Short mmCIF file of C-alpha atoms in Angstrom, two decimals:
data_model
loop_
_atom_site.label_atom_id
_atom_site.label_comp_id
_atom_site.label_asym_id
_atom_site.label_seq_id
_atom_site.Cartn_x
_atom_site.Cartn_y
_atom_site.Cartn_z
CA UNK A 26 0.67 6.87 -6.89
CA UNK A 27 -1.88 4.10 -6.80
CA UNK A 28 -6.02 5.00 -6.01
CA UNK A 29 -5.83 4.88 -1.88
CA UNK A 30 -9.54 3.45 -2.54
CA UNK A 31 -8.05 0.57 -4.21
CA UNK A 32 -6.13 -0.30 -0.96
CA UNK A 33 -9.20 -1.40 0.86
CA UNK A 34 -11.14 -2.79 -2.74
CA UNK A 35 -8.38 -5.48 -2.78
CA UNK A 36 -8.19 -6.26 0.64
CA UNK A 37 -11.59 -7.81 0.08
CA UNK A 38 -9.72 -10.18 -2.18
CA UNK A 39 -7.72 -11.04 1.15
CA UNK A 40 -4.72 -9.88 -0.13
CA UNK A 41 -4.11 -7.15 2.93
CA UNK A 42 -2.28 -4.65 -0.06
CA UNK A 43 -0.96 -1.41 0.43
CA UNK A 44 -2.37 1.66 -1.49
CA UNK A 45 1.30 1.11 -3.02
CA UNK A 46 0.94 -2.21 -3.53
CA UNK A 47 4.86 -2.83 -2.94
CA UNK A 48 5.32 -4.74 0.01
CA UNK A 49 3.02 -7.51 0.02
CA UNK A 50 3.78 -10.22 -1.91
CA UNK A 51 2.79 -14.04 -2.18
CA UNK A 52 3.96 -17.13 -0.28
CA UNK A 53 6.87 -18.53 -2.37
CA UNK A 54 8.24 -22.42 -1.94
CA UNK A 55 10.68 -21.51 0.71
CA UNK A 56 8.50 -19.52 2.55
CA UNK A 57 6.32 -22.60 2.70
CA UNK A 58 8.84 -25.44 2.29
CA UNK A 59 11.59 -24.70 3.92
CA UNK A 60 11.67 -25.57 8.02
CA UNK A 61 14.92 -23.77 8.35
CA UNK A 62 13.34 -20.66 6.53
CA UNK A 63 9.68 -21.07 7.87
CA UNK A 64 8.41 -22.70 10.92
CA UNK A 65 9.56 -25.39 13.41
CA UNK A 66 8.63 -29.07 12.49
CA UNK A 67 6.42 -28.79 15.44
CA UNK A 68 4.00 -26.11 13.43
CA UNK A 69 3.48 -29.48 10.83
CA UNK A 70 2.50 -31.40 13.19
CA UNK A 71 -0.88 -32.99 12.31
CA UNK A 72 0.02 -31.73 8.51
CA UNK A 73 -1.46 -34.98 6.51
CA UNK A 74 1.46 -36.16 3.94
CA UNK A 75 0.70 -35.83 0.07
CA UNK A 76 -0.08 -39.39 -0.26
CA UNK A 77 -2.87 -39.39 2.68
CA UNK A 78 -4.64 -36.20 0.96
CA UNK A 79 -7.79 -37.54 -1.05
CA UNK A 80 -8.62 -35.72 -4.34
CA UNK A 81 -12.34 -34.90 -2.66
CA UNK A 82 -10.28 -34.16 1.13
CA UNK A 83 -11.44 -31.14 2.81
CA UNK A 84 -9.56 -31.41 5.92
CA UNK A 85 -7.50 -28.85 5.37
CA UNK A 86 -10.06 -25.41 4.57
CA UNK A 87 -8.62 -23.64 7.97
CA UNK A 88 -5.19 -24.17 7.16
CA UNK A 89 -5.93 -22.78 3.88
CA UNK A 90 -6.70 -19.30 5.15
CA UNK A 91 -4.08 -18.98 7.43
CA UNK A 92 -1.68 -16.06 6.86
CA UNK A 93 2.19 -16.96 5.53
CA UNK A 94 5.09 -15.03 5.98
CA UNK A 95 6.98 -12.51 3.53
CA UNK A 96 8.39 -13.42 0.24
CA UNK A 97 11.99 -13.92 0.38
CA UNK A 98 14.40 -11.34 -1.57
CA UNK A 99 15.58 -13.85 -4.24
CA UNK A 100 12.03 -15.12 -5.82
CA UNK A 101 12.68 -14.46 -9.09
CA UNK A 102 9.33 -13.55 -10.93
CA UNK A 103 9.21 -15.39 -14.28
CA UNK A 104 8.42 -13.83 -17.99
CA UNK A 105 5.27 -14.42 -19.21
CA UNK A 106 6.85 -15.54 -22.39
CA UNK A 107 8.99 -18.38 -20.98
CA UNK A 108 6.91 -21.00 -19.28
CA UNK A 109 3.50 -21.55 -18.59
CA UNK A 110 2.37 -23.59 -15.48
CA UNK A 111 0.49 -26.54 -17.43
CA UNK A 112 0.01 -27.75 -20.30
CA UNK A 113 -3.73 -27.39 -21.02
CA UNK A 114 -5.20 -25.95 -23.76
CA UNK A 115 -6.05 -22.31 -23.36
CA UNK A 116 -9.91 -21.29 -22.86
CA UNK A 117 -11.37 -19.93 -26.17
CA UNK A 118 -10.50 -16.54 -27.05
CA UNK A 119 -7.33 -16.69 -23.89
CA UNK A 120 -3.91 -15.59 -24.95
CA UNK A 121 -1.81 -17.74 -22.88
CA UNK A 122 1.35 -15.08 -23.39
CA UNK A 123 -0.11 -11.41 -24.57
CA UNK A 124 2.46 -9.10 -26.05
CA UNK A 125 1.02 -6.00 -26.77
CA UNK A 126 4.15 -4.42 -28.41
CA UNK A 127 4.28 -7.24 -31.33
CA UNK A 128 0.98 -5.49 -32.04
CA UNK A 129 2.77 -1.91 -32.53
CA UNK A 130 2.98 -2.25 -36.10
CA UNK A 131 -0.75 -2.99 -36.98
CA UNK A 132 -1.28 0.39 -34.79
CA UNK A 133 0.89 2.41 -36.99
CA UNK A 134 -0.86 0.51 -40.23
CA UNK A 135 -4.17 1.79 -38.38
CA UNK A 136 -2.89 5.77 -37.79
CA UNK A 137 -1.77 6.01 -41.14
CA UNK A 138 -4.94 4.65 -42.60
CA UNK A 139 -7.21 7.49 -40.21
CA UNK A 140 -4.87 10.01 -41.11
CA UNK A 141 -5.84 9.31 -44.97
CA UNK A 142 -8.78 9.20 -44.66
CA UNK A 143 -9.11 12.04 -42.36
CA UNK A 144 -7.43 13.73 -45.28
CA UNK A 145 -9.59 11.98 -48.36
CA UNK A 146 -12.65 13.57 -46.68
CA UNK A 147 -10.65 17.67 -46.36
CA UNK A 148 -11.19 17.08 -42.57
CA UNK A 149 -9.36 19.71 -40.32
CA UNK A 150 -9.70 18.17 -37.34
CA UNK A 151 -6.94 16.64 -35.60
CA UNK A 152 -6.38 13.28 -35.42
CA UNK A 153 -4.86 11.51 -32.43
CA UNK A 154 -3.30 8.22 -32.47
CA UNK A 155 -1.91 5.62 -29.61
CA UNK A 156 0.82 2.83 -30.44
CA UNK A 157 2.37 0.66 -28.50
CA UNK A 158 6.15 0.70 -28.07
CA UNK A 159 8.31 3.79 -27.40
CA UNK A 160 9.81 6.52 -29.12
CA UNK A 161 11.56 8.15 -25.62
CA UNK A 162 14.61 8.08 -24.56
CA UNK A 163 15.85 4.74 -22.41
CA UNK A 164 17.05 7.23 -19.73
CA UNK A 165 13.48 8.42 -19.92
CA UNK A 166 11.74 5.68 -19.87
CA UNK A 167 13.80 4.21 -16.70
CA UNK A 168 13.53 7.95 -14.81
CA UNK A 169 9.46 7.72 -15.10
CA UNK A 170 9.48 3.97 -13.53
CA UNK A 171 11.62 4.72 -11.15
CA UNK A 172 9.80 7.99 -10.16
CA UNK A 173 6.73 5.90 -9.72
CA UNK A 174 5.68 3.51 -6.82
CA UNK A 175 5.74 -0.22 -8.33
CA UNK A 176 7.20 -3.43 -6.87
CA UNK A 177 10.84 -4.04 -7.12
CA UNK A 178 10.66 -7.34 -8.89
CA UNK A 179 8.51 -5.69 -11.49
CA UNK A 180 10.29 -2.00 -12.15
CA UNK A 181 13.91 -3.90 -12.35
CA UNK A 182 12.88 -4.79 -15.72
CA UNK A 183 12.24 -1.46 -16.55
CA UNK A 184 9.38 -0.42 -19.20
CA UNK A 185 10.21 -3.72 -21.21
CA UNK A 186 6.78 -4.27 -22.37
CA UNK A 187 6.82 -7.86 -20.70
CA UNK A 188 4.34 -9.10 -17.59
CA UNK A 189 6.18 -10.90 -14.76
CA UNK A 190 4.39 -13.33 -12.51
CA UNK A 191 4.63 -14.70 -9.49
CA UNK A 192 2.03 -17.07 -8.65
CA UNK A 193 -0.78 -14.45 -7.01
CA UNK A 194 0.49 -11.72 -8.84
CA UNK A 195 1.53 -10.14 -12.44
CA UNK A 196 2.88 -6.61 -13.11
CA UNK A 197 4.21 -5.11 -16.18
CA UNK A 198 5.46 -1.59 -17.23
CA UNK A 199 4.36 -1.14 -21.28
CA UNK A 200 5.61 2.20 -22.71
CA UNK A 201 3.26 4.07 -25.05
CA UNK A 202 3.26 6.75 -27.21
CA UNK A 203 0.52 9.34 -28.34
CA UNK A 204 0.78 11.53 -31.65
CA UNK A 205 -1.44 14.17 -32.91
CA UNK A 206 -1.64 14.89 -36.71
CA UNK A 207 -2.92 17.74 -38.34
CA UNK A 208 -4.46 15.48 -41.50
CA UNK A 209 -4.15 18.57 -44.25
CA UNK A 210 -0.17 18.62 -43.55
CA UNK A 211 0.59 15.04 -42.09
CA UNK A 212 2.38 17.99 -39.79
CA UNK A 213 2.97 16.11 -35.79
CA UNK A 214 1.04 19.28 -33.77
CA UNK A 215 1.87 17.08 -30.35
CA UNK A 216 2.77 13.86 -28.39
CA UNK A 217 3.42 11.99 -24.98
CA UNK A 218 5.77 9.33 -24.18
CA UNK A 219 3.70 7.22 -21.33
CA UNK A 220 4.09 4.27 -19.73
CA UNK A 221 0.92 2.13 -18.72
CA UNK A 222 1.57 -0.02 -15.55
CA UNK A 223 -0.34 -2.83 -14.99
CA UNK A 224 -1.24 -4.91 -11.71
CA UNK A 225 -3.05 -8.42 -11.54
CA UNK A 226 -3.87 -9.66 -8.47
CA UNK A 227 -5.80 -13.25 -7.44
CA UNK A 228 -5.82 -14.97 -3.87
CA UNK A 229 -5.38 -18.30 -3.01
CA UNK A 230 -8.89 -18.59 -0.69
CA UNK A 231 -11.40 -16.86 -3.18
CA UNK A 232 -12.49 -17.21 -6.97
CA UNK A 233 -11.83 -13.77 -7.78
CA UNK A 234 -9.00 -11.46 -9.04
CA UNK A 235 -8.28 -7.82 -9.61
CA UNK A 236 -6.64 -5.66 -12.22
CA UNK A 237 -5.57 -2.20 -12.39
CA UNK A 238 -3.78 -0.19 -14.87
CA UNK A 239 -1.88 3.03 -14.47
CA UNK A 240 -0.84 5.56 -17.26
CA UNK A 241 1.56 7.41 -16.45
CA UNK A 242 3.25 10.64 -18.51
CA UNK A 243 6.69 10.19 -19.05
CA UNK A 244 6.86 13.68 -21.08
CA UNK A 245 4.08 15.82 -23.33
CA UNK A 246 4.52 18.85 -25.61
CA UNK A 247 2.05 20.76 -28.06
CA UNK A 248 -1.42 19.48 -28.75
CA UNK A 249 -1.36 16.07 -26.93
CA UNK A 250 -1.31 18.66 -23.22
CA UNK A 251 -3.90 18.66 -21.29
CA UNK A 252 -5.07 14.85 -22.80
CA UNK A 253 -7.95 13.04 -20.57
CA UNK A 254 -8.09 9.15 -20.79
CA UNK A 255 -10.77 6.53 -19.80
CA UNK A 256 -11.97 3.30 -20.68
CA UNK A 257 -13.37 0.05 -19.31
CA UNK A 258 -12.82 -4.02 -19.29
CA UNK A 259 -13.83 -6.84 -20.89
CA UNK A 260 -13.17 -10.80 -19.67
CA UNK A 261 -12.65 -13.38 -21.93
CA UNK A 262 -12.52 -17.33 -20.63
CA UNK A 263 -13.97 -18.22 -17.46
CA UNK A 264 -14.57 -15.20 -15.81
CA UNK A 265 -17.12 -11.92 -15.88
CA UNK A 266 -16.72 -8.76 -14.67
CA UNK A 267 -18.55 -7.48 -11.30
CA UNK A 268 -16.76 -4.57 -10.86
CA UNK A 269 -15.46 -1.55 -13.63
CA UNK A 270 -13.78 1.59 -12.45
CA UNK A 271 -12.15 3.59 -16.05
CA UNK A 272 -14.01 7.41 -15.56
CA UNK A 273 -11.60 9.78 -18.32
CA UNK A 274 -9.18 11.25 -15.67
CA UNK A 275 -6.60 14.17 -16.79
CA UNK A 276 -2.75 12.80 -17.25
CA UNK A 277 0.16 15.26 -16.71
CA UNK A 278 3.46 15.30 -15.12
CA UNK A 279 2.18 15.04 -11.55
CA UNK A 280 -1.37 13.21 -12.04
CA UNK A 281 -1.68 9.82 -13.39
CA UNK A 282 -5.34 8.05 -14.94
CA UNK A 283 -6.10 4.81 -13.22
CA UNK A 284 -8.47 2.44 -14.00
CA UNK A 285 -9.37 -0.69 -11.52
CA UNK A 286 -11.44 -4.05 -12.45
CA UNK A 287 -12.62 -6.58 -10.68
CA UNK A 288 -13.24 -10.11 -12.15
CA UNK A 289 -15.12 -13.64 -10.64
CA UNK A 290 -14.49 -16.65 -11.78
CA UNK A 291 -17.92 -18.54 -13.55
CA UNK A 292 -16.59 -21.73 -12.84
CA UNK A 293 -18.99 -24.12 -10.87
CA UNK A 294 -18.30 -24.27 -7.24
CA UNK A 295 -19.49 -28.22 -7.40
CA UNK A 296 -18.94 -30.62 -7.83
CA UNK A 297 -14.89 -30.89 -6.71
CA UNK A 298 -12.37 -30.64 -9.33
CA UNK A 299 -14.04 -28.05 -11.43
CA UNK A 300 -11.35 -25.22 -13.11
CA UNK A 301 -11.12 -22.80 -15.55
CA UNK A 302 -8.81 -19.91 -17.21
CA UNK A 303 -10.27 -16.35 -17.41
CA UNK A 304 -8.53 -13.08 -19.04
CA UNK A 305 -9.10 -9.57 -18.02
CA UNK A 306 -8.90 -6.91 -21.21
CA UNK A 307 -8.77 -3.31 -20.31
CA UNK A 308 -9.31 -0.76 -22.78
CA UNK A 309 -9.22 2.97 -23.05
CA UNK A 310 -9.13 6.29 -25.40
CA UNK A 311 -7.42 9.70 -24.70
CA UNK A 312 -9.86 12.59 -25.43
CA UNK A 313 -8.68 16.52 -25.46
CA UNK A 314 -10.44 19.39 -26.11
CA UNK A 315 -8.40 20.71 -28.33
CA UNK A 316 -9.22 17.16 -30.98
CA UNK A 317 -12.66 16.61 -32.39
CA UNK A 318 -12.51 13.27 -32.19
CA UNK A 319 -11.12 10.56 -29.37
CA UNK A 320 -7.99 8.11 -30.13
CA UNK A 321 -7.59 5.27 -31.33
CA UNK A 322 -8.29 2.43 -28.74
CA UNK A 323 -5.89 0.97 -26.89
CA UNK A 324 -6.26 -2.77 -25.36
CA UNK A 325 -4.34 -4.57 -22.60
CA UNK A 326 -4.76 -8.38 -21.62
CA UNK A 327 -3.91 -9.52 -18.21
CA UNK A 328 -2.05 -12.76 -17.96
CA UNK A 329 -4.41 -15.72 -17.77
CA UNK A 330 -5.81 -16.24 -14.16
CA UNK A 331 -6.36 -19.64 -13.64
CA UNK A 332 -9.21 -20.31 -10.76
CA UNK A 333 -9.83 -23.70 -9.22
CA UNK A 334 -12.24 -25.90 -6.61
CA UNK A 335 -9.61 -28.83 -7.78
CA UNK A 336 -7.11 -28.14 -4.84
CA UNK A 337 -6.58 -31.88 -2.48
CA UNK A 338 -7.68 -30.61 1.08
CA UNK A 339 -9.72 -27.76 0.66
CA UNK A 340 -13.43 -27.36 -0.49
CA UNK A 341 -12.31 -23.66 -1.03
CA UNK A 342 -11.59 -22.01 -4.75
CA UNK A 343 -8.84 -19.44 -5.21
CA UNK A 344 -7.34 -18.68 -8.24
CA UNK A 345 -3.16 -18.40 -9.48
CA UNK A 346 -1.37 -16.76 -12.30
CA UNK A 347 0.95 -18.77 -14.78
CA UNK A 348 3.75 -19.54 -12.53
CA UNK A 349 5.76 -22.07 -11.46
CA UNK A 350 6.79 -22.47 -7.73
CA UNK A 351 9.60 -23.98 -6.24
CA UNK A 352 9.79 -26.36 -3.40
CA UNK A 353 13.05 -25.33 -1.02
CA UNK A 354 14.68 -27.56 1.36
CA UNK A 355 17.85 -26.28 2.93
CA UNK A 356 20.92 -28.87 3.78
CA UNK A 357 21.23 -26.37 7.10
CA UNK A 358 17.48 -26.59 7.66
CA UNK A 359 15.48 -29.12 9.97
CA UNK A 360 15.61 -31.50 6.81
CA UNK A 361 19.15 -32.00 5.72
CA UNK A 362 19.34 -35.90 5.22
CA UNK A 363 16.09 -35.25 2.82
CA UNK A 364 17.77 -32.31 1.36
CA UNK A 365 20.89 -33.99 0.72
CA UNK A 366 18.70 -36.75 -0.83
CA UNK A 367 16.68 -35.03 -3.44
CA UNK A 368 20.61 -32.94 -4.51
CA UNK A 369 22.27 -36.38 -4.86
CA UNK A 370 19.09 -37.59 -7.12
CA UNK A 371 19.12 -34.42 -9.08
CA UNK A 372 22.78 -33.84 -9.35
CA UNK A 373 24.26 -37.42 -9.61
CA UNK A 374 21.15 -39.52 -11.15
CA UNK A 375 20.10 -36.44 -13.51
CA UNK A 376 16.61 -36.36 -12.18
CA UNK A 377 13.80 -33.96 -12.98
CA UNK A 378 12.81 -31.19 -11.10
CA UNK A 379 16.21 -29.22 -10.24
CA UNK A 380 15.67 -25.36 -9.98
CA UNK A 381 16.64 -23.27 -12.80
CA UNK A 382 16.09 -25.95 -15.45
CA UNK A 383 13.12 -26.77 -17.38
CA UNK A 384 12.51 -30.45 -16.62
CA UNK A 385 9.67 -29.95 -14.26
CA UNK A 386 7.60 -32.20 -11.81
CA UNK A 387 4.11 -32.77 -12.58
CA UNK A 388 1.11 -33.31 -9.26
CA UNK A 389 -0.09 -36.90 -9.20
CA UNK A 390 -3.29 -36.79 -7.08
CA UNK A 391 -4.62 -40.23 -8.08
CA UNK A 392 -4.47 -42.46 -4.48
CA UNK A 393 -3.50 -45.77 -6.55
CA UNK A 394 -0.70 -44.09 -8.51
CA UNK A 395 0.64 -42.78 -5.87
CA UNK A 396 0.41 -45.47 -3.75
CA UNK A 397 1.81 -47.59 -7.03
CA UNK A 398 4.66 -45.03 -7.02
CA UNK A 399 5.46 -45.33 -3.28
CA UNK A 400 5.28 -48.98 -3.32
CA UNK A 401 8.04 -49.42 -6.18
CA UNK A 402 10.70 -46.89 -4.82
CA UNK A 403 9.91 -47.77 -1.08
CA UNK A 404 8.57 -51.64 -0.74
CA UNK A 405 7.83 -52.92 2.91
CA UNK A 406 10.48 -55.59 2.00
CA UNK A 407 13.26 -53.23 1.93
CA UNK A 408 15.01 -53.30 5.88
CA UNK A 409 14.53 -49.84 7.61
CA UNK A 410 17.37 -49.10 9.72
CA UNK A 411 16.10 -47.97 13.43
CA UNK A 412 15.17 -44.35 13.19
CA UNK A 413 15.26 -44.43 9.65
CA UNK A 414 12.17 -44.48 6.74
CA UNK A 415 12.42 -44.93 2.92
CA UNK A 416 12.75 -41.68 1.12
CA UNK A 417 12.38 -41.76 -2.89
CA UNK A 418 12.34 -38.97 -5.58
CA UNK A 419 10.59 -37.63 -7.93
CA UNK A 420 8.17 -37.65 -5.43
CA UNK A 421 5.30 -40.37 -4.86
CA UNK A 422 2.60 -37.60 -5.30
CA UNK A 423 4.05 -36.61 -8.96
CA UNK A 424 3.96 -37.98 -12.44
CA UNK A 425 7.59 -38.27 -12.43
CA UNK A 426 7.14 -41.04 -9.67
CA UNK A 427 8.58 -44.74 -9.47
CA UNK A 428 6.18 -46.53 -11.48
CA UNK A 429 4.28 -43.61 -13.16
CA UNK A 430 7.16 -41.80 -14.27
CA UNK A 431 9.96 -43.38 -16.56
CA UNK A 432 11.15 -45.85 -14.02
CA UNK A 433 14.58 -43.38 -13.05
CA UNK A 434 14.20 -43.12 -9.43
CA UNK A 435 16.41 -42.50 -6.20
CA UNK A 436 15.84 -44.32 -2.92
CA UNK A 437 17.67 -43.43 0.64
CA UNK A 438 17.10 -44.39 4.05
CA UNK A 439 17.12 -40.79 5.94
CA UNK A 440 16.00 -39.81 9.30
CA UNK A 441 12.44 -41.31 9.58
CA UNK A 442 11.22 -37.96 11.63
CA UNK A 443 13.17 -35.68 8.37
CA UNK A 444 11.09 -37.21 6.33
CA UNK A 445 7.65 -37.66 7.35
CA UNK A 446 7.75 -33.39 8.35
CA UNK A 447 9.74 -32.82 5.31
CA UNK A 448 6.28 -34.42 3.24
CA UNK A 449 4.65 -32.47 5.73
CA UNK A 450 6.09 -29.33 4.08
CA UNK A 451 5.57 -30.72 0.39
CA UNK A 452 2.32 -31.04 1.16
CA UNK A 453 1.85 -27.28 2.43
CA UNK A 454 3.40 -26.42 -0.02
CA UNK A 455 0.84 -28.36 -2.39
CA UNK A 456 -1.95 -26.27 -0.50
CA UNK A 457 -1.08 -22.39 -0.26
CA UNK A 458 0.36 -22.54 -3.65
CA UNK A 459 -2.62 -24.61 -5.15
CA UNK A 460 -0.81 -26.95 -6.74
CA UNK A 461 -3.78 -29.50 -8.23
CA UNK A 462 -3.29 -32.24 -10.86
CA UNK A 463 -0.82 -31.78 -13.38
CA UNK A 464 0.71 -28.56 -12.01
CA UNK A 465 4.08 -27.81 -13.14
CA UNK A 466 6.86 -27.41 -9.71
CA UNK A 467 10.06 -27.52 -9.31
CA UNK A 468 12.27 -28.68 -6.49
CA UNK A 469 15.12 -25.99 -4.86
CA UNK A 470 18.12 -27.53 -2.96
CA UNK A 471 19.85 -24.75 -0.40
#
């Protein structure tokens, strides 16, 4: 179970968690996209399009702050490891993909090398040692996470060692174990199998994030019972910490140690267009009273957080995780002429963008360019049918564009209502999920 106090810490952050922190979870494309799976067109009205939102606009700061509905069940959270959502250069000293278990072999190197010299010196004392990576059973391993409260898209992966995003949120499960050697012998006198599980939390209307870690005993025998832990964090990038909660809190089958951070962002708040990456590090010993000595130190990276003032239509900063959204139209939704568009450009005219492939679409925010973009696909020459508008993709407001992109492009007269509240949505969509310049998206057809 999760601190109750951290319940009303984050909700500072605006993110209105639980002290479970399992049913809240971040506006996704389609919760944002999609008019069949979202609002009515008649909640966009008044919505500026992508290409009428200004790099400097501020229109939209209220809009910004207004609550969005649940998640939908098939968001699939992506791997840390597997894409990234730009392609900037990480901040000094930021680890755009940490992997604590690829470390578990320098841990052992350092346990061995304590435990020798423990011995060198005809030391008694015991010496306790932490490495990442498990020694426990699967079964084990998959009973503890389970037995704990953590989201469901982060505990289906069970305690791979991996941190899954989503773009205001990361969680990971990162199994542990701790050994106790007696250094005269090289005799194990105790252990614990335990699982850390980690939380990472930004918002999209404040320059702030949070982090919490929970470790959690899967199973303990001999002189590793009755082990204490505590620690603190450290931020690397562009970001310092305002807030550290680590005290050394007692671990056993039915009590867990938790420690909770809280980060800001040190980028500038003017002038527009400022951003920056920042990385959260916790770190913690286990104590005992039964050891002389503390552990060896473990360390734990959060994801990089990436905080921004850069976002078209809003003055306000908030800050995202390395994930990619997707855009969702539905062919049964209020924009099935678009929807049927964008699948025809994708499927038949192998254009970028297409959910579940890796050929992404990049934010244009440049006025010309876009306008360049719109007025190659869509000139005022071409006829428009009554009731009809020029639609194009990739979209005007991305990279990918007419004229900006490789010069592949689709064009279709659709339903001229479709199409301006289907930018409408794109450009909502641009907003809550903070898309700014360069930002990797793609587009899924339902």
């Amino acid at each position: 179970m999760l601190l109750v106090a951290s319940a009303a810490a984050l909700g500072v952050l605006g993110s209105g968690l639980t002290a479970a922190h399992a049913s809240d979870e971040p506006a996704s494309a389609s919760e944002i996209a999609s008019g069949a799976e979202v609002t009515g067109a008649a909640a966009l009205d008044g919505f500026p399009l992508p290409e009428d939102l200004d790099e400097d606009s501020e229109e939209l700061n209220d809009e910004l702050s207004e609550p969005v509905p649940e998640v939908p069940e098939d968001e699939v959270p992506s791997d840390l490891g597997e894409v990234l959502a730009d392609d900037s250069p990480p901040e000094e000293g930021v680890d755009p993909a940490p992997d604590p278990l690829a470390a578990a072999e320098n841990d052992r190197a350092a346990c061995r090398a304590r435990i020798l010299v423990a011995k060198a010196h005809g030391d008694d004392d015991l010496v306790p040692c932490v490495v990442w990576g498990a020694s426990a059973p699967v079964s084990e391993l998959r009973a503890a996470v389970t037995a704990w409260p953590t989201p469901d898209w982060c505990d289906d992966h069970g305690a791979n060692g991996n941190w899954y995003v989503i773009r205001f949120k990361g969680c990971g499960v990162f199994p542990a174990d701790l050994t106790v050697t007696d250094p005269r012998t090289g005799e194990v006198m105790g252990g614990m199998h335990f699982l850390t599980v980690a939380y990472a939390y930004s918002n999209r209307t404040i320059a702030a994030w949070a982090y919490q870690v929970e470790l959690l005993e899967v199973t303990s025998w001999g002189a590793a019972k009755g082990s204490s832990a505590g620690g603190s964090v450290k931020c690397t990038g562009k970001c310092k910490v305002t807030e550290s909660k680590f005290p050394s809190q007692l671990i056993g089958a039915d009590r867990e140690a938790v420690g909770q951070f809280f980060l800001d962002t040190t980028i500038k708040t003017s002038p527009k267009g400022q951003k920056g990456e920042g990385q959260a590090t916790a770190k913690w010993k286990f104590t005992n009273p039964k050891w002389a000595g503390p552990s060896t130190e473990m360390s734990l990276p959060t994801p990089p957080v990436r905080c921004d003032n850069a976002t078209p239509g809003t003055s306000k900063p908030g800050c995202v995780m390395s994930y990619i959204p997707e855009m969702v139209y539905a062919k049964n939704g209020e924009f099935p002429e678009l929807a049927r568009h964008i699948e025809y450009a994708q499927d038949t005219k192998n254009l970028p963008g297409k959910h579940g492939t890796r050929r992404y679409l990049t934010r244009l925010t440049n006025a010309d360019k876009r306008r360049d973009n719109r007025n190659k696909a869509c000139p005022q020459s071409l006829e428009r049918p009554p009731g009809k508008s020029c639609d194009e993709y990739p979209f005007a407001s991305t990279w990918q564009g007419a004229s900006t992109g490789s010069g592949d492009f689709s064009r279709r007269m659709i339903n001229a209502t479709q199409n301006e509240d289907g930018g409408r949505a794109l450009s909502r969509f641009y907003l809550y999920n903070r898309i700014i310049e360069k930002d990797k998206f793609l587009v899924w057809i339902k």
